[in-house]
mmCIF file of C-alpha atoms in Angstrom:
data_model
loop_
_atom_site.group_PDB
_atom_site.id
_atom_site.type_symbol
_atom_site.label_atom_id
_atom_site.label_comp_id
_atom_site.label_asym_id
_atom_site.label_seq_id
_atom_site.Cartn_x
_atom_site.Cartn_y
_atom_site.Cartn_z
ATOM 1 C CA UNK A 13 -122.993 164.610 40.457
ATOM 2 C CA UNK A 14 -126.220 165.311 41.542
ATOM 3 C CA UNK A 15 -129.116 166.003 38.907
ATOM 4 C CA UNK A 16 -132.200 167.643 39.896
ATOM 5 C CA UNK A 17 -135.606 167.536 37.279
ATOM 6 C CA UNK A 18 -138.160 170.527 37.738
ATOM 7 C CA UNK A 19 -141.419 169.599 36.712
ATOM 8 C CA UNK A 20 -144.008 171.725 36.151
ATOM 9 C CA UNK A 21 -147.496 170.596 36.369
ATOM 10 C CA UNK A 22 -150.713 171.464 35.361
ATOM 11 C CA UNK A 23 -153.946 169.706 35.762
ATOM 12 C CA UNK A 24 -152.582 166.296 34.897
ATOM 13 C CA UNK A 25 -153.865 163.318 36.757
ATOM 14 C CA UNK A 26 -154.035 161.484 34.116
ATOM 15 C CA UNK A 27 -150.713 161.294 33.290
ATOM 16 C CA UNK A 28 -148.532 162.753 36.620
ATOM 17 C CA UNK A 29 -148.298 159.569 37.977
ATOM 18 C CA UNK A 30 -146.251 157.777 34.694
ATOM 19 C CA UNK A 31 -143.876 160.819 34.465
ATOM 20 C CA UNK A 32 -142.532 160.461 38.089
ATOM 21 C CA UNK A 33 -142.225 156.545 38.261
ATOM 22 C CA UNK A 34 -140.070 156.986 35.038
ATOM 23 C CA UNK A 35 -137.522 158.947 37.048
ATOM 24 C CA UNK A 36 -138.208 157.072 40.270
ATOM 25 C CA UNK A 37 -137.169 154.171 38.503
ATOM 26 C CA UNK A 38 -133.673 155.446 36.587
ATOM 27 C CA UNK A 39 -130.516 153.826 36.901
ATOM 28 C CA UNK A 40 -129.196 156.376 38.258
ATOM 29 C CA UNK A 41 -130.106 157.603 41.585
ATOM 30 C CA UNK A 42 -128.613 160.639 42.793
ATOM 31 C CA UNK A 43 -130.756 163.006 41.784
ATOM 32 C CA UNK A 44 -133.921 165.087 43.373
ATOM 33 C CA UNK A 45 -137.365 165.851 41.753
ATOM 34 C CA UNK A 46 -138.511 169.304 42.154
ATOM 35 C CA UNK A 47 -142.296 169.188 41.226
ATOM 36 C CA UNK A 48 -144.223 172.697 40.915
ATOM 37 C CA UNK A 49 -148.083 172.158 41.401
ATOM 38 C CA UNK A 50 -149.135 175.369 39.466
ATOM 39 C CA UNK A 51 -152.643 175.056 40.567
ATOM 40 C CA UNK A 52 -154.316 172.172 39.713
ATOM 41 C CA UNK A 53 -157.752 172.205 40.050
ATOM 42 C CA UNK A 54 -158.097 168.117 39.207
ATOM 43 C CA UNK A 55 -156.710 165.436 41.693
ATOM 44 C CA UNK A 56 -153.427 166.209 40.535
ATOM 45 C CA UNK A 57 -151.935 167.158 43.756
ATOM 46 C CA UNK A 58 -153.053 164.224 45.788
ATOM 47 C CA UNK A 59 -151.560 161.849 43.418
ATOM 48 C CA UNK A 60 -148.385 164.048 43.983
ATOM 49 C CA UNK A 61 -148.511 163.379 47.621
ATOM 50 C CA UNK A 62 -149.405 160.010 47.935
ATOM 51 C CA UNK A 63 -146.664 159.155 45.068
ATOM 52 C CA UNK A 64 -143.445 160.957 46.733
ATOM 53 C CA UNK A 65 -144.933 160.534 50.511
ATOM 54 C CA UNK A 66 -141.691 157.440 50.978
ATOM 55 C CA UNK A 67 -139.129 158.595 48.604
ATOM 56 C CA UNK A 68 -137.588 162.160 50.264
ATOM 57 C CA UNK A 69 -136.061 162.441 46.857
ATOM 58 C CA UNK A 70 -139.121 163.836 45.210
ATOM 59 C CA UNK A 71 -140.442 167.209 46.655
ATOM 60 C CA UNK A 72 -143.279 169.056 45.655
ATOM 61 C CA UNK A 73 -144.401 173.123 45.652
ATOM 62 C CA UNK A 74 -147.784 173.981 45.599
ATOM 63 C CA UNK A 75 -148.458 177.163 44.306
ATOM 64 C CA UNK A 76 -151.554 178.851 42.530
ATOM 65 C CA UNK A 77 -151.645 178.737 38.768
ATOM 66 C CA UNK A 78 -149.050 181.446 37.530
ATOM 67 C CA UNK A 79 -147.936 180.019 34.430
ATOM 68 C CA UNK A 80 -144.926 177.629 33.550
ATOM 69 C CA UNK A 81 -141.986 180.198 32.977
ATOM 70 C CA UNK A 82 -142.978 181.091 37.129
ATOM 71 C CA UNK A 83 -143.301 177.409 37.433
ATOM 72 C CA UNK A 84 -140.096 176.414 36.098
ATOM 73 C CA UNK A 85 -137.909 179.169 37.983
ATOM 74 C CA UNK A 86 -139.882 178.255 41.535
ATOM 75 C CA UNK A 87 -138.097 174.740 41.028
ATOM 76 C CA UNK A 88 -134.877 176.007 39.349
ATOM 77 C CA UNK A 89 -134.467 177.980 42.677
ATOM 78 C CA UNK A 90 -135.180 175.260 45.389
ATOM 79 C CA UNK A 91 -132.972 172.876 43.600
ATOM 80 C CA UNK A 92 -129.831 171.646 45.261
ATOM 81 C CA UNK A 93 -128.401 169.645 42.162
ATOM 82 C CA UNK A 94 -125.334 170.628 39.972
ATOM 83 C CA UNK A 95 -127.320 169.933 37.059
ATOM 84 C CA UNK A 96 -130.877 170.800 35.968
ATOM 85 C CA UNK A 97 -133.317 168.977 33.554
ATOM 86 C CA UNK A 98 -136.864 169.169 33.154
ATOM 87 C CA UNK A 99 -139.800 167.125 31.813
ATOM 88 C CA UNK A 100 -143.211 167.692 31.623
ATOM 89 C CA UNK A 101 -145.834 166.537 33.583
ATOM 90 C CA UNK A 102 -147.195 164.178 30.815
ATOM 91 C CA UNK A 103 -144.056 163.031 29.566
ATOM 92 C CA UNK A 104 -142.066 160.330 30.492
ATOM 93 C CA UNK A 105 -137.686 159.903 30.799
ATOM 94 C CA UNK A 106 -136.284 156.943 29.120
ATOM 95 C CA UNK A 107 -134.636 154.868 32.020
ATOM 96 C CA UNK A 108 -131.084 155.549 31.904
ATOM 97 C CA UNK A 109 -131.086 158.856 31.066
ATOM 98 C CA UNK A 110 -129.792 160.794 34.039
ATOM 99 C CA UNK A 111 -127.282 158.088 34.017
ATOM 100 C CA UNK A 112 -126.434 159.405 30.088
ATOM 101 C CA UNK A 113 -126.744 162.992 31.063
ATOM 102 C CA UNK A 114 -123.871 161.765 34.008
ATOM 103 C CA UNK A 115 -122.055 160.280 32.006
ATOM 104 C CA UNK A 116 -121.529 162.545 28.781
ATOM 105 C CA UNK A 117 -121.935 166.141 30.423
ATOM 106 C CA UNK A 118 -118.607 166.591 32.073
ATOM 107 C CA UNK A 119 -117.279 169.895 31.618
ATOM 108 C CA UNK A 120 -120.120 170.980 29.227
ATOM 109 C CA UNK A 121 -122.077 173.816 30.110
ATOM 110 C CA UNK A 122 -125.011 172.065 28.367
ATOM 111 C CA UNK A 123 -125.965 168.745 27.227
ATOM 112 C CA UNK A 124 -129.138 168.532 24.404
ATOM 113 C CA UNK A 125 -130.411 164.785 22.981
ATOM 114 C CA UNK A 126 -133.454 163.582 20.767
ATOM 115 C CA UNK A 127 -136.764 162.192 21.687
ATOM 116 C CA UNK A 128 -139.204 160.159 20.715
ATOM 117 C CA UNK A 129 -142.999 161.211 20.018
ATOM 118 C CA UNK A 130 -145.690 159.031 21.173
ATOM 119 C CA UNK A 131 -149.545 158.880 21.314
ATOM 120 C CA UNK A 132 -151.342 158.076 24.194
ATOM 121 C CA UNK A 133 -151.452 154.388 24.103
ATOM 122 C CA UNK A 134 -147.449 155.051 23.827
ATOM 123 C CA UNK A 135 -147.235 153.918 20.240
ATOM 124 C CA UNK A 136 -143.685 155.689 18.813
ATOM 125 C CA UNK A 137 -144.526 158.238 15.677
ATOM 126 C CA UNK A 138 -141.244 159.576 15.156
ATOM 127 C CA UNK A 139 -137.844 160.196 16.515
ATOM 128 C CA UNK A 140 -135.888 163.115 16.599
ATOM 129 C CA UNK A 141 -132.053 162.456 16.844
ATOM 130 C CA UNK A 142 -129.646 164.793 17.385
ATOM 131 C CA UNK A 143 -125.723 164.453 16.177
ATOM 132 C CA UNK A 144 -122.504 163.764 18.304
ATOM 133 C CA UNK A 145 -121.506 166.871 18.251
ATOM 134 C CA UNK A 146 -119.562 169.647 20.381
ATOM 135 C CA UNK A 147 -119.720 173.538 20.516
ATOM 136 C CA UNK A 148 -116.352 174.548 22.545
ATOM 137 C CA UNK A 149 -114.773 177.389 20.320
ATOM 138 C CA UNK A 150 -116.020 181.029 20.721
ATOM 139 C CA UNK A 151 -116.781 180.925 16.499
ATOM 140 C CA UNK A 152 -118.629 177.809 16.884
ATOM 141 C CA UNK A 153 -120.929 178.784 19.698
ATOM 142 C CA UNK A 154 -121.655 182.354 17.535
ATOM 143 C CA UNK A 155 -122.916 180.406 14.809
ATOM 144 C CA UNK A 156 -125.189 178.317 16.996
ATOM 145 C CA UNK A 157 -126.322 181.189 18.034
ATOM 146 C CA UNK A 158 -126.589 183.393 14.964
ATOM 147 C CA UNK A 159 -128.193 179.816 13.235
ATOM 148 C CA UNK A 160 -130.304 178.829 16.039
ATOM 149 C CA UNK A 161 -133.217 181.240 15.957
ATOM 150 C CA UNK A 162 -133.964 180.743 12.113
ATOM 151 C CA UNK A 163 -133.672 176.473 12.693
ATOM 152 C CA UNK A 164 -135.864 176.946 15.715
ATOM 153 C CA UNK A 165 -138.893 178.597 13.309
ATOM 154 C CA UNK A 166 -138.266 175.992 10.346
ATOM 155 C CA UNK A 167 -138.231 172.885 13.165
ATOM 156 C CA UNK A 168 -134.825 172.661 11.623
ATOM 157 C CA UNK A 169 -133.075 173.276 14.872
ATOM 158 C CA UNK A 170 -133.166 169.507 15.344
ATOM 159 C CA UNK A 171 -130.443 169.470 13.071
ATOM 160 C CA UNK A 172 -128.145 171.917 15.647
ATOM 161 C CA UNK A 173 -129.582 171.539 19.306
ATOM 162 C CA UNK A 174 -133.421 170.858 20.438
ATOM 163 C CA UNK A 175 -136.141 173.324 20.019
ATOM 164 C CA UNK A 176 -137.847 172.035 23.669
ATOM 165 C CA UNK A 177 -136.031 173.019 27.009
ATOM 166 C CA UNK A 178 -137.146 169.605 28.555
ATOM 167 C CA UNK A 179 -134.487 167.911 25.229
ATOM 168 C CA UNK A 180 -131.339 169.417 27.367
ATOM 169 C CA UNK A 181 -129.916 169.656 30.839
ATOM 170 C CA UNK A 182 -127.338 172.689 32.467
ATOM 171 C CA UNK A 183 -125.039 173.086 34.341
ATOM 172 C CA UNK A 184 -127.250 174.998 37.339
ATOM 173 C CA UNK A 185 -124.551 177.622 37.548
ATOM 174 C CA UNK A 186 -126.323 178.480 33.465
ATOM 175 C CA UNK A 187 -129.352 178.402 34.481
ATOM 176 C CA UNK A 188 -129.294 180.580 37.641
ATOM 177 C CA UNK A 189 -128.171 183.706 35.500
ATOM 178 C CA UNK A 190 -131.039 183.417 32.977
ATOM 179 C CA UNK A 191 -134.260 182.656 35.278
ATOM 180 C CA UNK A 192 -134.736 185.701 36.485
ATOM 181 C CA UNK A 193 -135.316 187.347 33.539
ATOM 182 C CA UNK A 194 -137.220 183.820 31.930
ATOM 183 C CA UNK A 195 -139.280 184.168 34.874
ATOM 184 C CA UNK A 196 -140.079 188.137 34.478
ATOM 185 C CA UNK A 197 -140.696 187.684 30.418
ATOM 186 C CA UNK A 198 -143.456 184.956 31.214
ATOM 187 C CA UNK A 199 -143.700 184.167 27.668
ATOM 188 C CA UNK A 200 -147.229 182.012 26.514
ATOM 189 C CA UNK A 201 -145.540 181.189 23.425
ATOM 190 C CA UNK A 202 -141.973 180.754 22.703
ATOM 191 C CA UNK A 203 -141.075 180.115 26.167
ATOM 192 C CA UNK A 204 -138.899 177.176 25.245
ATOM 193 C CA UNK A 205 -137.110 179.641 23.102
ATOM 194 C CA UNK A 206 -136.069 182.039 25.311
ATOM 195 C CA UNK A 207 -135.095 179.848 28.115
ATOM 196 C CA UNK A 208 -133.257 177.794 25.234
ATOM 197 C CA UNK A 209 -131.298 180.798 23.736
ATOM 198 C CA UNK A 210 -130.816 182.431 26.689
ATOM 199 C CA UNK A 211 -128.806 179.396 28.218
ATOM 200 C CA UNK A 212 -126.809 178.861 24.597
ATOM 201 C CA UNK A 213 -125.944 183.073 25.692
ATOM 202 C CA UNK A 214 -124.316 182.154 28.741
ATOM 203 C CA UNK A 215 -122.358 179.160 27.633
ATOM 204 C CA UNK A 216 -118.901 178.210 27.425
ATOM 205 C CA UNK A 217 -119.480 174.865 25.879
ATOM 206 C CA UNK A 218 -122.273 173.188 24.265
ATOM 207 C CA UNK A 219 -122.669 168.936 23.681
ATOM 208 C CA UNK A 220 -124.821 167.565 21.524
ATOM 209 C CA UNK A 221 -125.784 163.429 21.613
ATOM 210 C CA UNK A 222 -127.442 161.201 19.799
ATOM 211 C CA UNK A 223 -129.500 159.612 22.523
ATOM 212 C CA UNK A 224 -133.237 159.274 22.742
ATOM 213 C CA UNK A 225 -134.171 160.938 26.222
ATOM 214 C CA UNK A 226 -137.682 161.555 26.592
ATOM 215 C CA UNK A 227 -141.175 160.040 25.010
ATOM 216 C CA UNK A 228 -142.979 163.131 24.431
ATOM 217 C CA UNK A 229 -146.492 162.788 24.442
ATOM 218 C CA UNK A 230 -148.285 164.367 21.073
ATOM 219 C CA UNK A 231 -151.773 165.032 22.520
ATOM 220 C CA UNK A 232 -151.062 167.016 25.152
ATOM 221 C CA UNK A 233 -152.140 170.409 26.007
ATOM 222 C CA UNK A 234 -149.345 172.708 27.902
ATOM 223 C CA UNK A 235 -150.170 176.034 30.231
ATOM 224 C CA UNK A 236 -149.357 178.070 27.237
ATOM 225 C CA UNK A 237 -152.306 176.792 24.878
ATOM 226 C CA UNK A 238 -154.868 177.846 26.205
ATOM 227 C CA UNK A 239 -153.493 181.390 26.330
ATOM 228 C CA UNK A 240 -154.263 182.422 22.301
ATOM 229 C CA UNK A 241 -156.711 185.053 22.719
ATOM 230 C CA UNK A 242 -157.100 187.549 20.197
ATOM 231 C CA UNK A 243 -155.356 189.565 17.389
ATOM 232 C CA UNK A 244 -154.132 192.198 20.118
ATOM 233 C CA UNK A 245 -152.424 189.187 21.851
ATOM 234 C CA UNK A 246 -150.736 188.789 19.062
ATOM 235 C CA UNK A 247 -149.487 192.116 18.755
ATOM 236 C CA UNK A 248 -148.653 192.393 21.994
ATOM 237 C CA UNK A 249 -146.182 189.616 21.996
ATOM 238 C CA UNK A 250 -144.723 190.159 18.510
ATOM 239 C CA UNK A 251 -143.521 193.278 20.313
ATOM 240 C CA UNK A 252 -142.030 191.933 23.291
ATOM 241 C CA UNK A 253 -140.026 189.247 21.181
ATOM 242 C CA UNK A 254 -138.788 192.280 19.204
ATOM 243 C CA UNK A 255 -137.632 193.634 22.074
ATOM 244 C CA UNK A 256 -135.934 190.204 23.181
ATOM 245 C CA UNK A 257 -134.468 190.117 19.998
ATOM 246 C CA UNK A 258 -133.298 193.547 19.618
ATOM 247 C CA UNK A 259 -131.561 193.126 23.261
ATOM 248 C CA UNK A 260 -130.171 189.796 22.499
ATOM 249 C CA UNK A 261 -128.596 190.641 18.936
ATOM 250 C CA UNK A 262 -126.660 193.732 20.721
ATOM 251 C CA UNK A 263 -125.385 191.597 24.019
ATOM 252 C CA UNK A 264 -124.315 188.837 21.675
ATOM 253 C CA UNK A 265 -122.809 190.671 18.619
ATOM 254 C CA UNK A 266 -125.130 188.646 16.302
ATOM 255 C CA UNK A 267 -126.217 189.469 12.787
ATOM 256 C CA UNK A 268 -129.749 190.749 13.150
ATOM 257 C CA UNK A 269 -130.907 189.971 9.540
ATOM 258 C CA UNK A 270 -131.238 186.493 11.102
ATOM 259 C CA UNK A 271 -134.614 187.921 13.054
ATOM 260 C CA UNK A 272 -135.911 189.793 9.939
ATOM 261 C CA UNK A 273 -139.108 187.562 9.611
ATOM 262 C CA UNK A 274 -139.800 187.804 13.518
ATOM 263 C CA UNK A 275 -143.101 189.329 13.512
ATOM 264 C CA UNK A 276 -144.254 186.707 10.906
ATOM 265 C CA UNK A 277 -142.881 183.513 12.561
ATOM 266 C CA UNK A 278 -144.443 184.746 15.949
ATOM 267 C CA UNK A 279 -147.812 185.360 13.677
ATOM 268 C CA UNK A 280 -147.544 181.925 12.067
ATOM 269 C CA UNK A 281 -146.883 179.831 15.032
ATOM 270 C CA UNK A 282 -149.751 182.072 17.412
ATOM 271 C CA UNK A 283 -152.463 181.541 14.258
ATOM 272 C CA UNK A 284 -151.207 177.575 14.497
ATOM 273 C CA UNK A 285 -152.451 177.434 17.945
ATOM 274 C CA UNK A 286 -155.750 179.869 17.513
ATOM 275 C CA UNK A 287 -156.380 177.417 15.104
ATOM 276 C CA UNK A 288 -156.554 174.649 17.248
ATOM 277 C CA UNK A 289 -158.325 176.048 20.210
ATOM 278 C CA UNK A 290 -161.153 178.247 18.780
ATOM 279 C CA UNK A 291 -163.998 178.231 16.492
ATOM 280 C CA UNK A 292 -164.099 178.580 12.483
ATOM 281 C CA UNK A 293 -165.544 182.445 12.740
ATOM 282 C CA UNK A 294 -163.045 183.261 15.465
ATOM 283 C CA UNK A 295 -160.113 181.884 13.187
ATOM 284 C CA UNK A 296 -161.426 183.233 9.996
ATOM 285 C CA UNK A 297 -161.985 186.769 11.467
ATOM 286 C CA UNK A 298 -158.188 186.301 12.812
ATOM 287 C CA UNK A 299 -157.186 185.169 9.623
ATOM 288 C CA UNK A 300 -158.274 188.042 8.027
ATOM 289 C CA UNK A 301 -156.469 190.721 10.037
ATOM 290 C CA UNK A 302 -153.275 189.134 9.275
ATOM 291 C CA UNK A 303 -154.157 189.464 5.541
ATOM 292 C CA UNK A 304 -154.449 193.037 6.168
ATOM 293 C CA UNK A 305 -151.403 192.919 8.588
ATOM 294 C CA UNK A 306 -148.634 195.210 6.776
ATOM 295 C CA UNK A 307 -145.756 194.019 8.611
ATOM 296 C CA UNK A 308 -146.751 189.940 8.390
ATOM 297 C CA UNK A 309 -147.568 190.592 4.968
ATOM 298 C CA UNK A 310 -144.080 192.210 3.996
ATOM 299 C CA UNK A 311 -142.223 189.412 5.905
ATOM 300 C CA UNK A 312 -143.930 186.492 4.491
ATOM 301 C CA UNK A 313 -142.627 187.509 0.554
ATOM 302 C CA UNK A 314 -138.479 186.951 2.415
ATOM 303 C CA UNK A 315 -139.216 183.704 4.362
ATOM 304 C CA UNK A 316 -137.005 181.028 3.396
ATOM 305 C CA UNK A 317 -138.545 177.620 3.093
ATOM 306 C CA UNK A 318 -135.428 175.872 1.618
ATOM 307 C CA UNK A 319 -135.007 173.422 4.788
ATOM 308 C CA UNK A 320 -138.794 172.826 5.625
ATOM 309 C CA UNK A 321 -140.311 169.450 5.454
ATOM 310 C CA UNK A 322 -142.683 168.511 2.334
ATOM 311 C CA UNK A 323 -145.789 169.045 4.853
ATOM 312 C CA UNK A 324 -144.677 172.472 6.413
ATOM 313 C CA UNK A 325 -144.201 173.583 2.499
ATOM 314 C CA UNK A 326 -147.150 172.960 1.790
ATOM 315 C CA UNK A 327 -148.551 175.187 4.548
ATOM 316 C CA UNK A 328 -146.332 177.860 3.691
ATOM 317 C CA UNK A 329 -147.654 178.354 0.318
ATOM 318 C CA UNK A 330 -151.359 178.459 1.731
ATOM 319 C CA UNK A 331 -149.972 181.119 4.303
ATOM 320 C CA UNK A 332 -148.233 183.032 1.369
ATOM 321 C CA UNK A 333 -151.641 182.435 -0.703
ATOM 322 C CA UNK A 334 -153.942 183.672 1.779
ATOM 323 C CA UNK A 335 -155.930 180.359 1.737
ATOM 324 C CA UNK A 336 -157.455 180.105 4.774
ATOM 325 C CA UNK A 337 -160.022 176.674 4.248
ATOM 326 C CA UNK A 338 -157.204 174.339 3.962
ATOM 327 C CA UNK A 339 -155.034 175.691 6.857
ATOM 328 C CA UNK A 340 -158.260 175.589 9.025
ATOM 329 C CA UNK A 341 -158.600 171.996 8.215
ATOM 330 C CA UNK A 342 -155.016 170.799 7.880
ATOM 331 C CA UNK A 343 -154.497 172.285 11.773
ATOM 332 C CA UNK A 344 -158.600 171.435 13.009
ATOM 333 C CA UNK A 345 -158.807 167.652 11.491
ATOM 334 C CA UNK A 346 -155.037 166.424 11.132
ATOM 335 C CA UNK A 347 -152.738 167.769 13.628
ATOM 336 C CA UNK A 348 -150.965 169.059 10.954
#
């Protein structure tokens, strides 16, 4: 079975070169790397080159900077493999685990496992396990389904699948019937979301495994962060995930109550980000539009917090208390 890894990269010299010797040196070896060089303006693309220039198994697409849904569907569509996987460009594959993804995926249409999160000197801060568990009955994969967009907004998803597309692999025949439209949506935020559910859509059978894959790096910075820009942003993708929603509940016969806090998880998780990437006045003046935001407002009073961690309580109540000071410095100073 041949496995091929798309890899979409960014800018990242300083960390390109750790990612690809951690799947050039796997115990398994019949696999190809796909790498998409989204138009790196750093030395990123040399490294590339001089890395893969005696090893045919790694190829690499240069392309100018498009964003990583284009980026990702560019190497979905020159793979050859029967199975696709991904990592990003500054994280790094724990050495057997094509040979685990071999091994355990059989006749699943998708295979999902844990990770653990590191800091740049590659100290481990946590680990995210996922349960044995398998999705093979039509009931069973409509409550993943129904289930999964709620535990993907609470980071409770952990509990059912992964919340990160580079946490699972497909079968290719999967992925080739949702990239098109993955590619076309071109999501900033939530991209991981709608490549995730639209893949859990298409299949037949679903395994979960408790296996630590991939070291995912905590201080990196992906295409998409860089890409919170203002309030009408915001607006403008709260209504294009409605849309996604509102299409996906009627193809998949799900219960659309599950999506009724959309508009404020989109809100939540955008302000997160502003947070972290502009100014006190820029994030105060944003802060105060979603206080006078109707619809965020009206959604916040019917989120359900019963499954959130101490931490992400805690910033719930200053979101439902319109305290802006300490969210500014819980997301500014702490990571939180």
């Amino acid at each position: 079975m041949k496995i091929s890894i798309v890899i979409p990269c960014y800018n990242s010299e300083k960390t390109i070169l750790s990612t690809l010797s951690s799947i050039q040196n796997q115990t398994y070896d019949d696999f190809e790397v796909i790498i998409v060089n989204d138009g790196s303006t750093d030395n990123s693309r040399k490294l590339i080159e001089d890395f893969i220039k005696n090893d045919s198994r790694f190829k690499l697409i240069n392309n100018t900077n498009r964003g990583v849904s284009k980026s990702i569907s560019l190497g979905v569509k020159a793979a050859t493999g029967d199975v696709i996987a991904e990592i990003d460009s500054d994280d790094t594959a724990n050495r057997v685990l094509l040979e685990t993804i071999s091994n355990n995926i059989g006749n699943y249409d998708i295979i999902a496992y844990g990770f653990k999160k590191i800091n740049s000197k590659s100290k481990v801060l946590s680990e995210v396990h996922l349960k044995n568990k398998t999705y093979d009955t039509e009931d069973e994969l409509k409550a993943l389904l129904n289930n999964y967009y709620f535990m993907n907004n609470s980071f409770s998803a952990f509990q059912l699948i992964t919340v990160y597309k580079w946490a699972l692999a497909c079968k290719k025949e999967i992925v080739l019937q949702i990239i098109d439209e993955y590619e076309r949506l071109n999501y900033t935020l939530y991209e991981d979301y709608i490549y995730i559910s639209s893949a859990l859509a298409k299949a037949k059978s679903v395994k979960t495994i408790d296996f630590l894959g991939i070291n995912y790096l905590q201080t990196k910075k992906s295409h998409s962060h860089s890409n919170q820009k203002n309030y009408l942003d915001l607006l403008n993708l709260r209504k294009k995930m409605r849309e996604y929603i509102n299409q996906y509940v009627n193809e998949n016969g799900l219960n659309i109550d599950s999506f009724k806090t959309m508009e404020f998880d989109v809100s939540k998780f955008y302000f997160s980000r502003f947070v972290k990437n502009n100014s006190f006045k820029e994030s105060k003046t944003f802060f105060k539009k979603l206080r006078n935001d109707k619809t965020y407002q009206e959604q916040i009073k019917s989120v359900n917090t019963s499954l959130e961690s101490k931490k992400r309580k805690l910033y719930f109540c200053f979101l439902k208390h319109n305290m802006f000071l300490p969210i500014y410095v819980a997301f500014k100073l702490f990571n939180f």
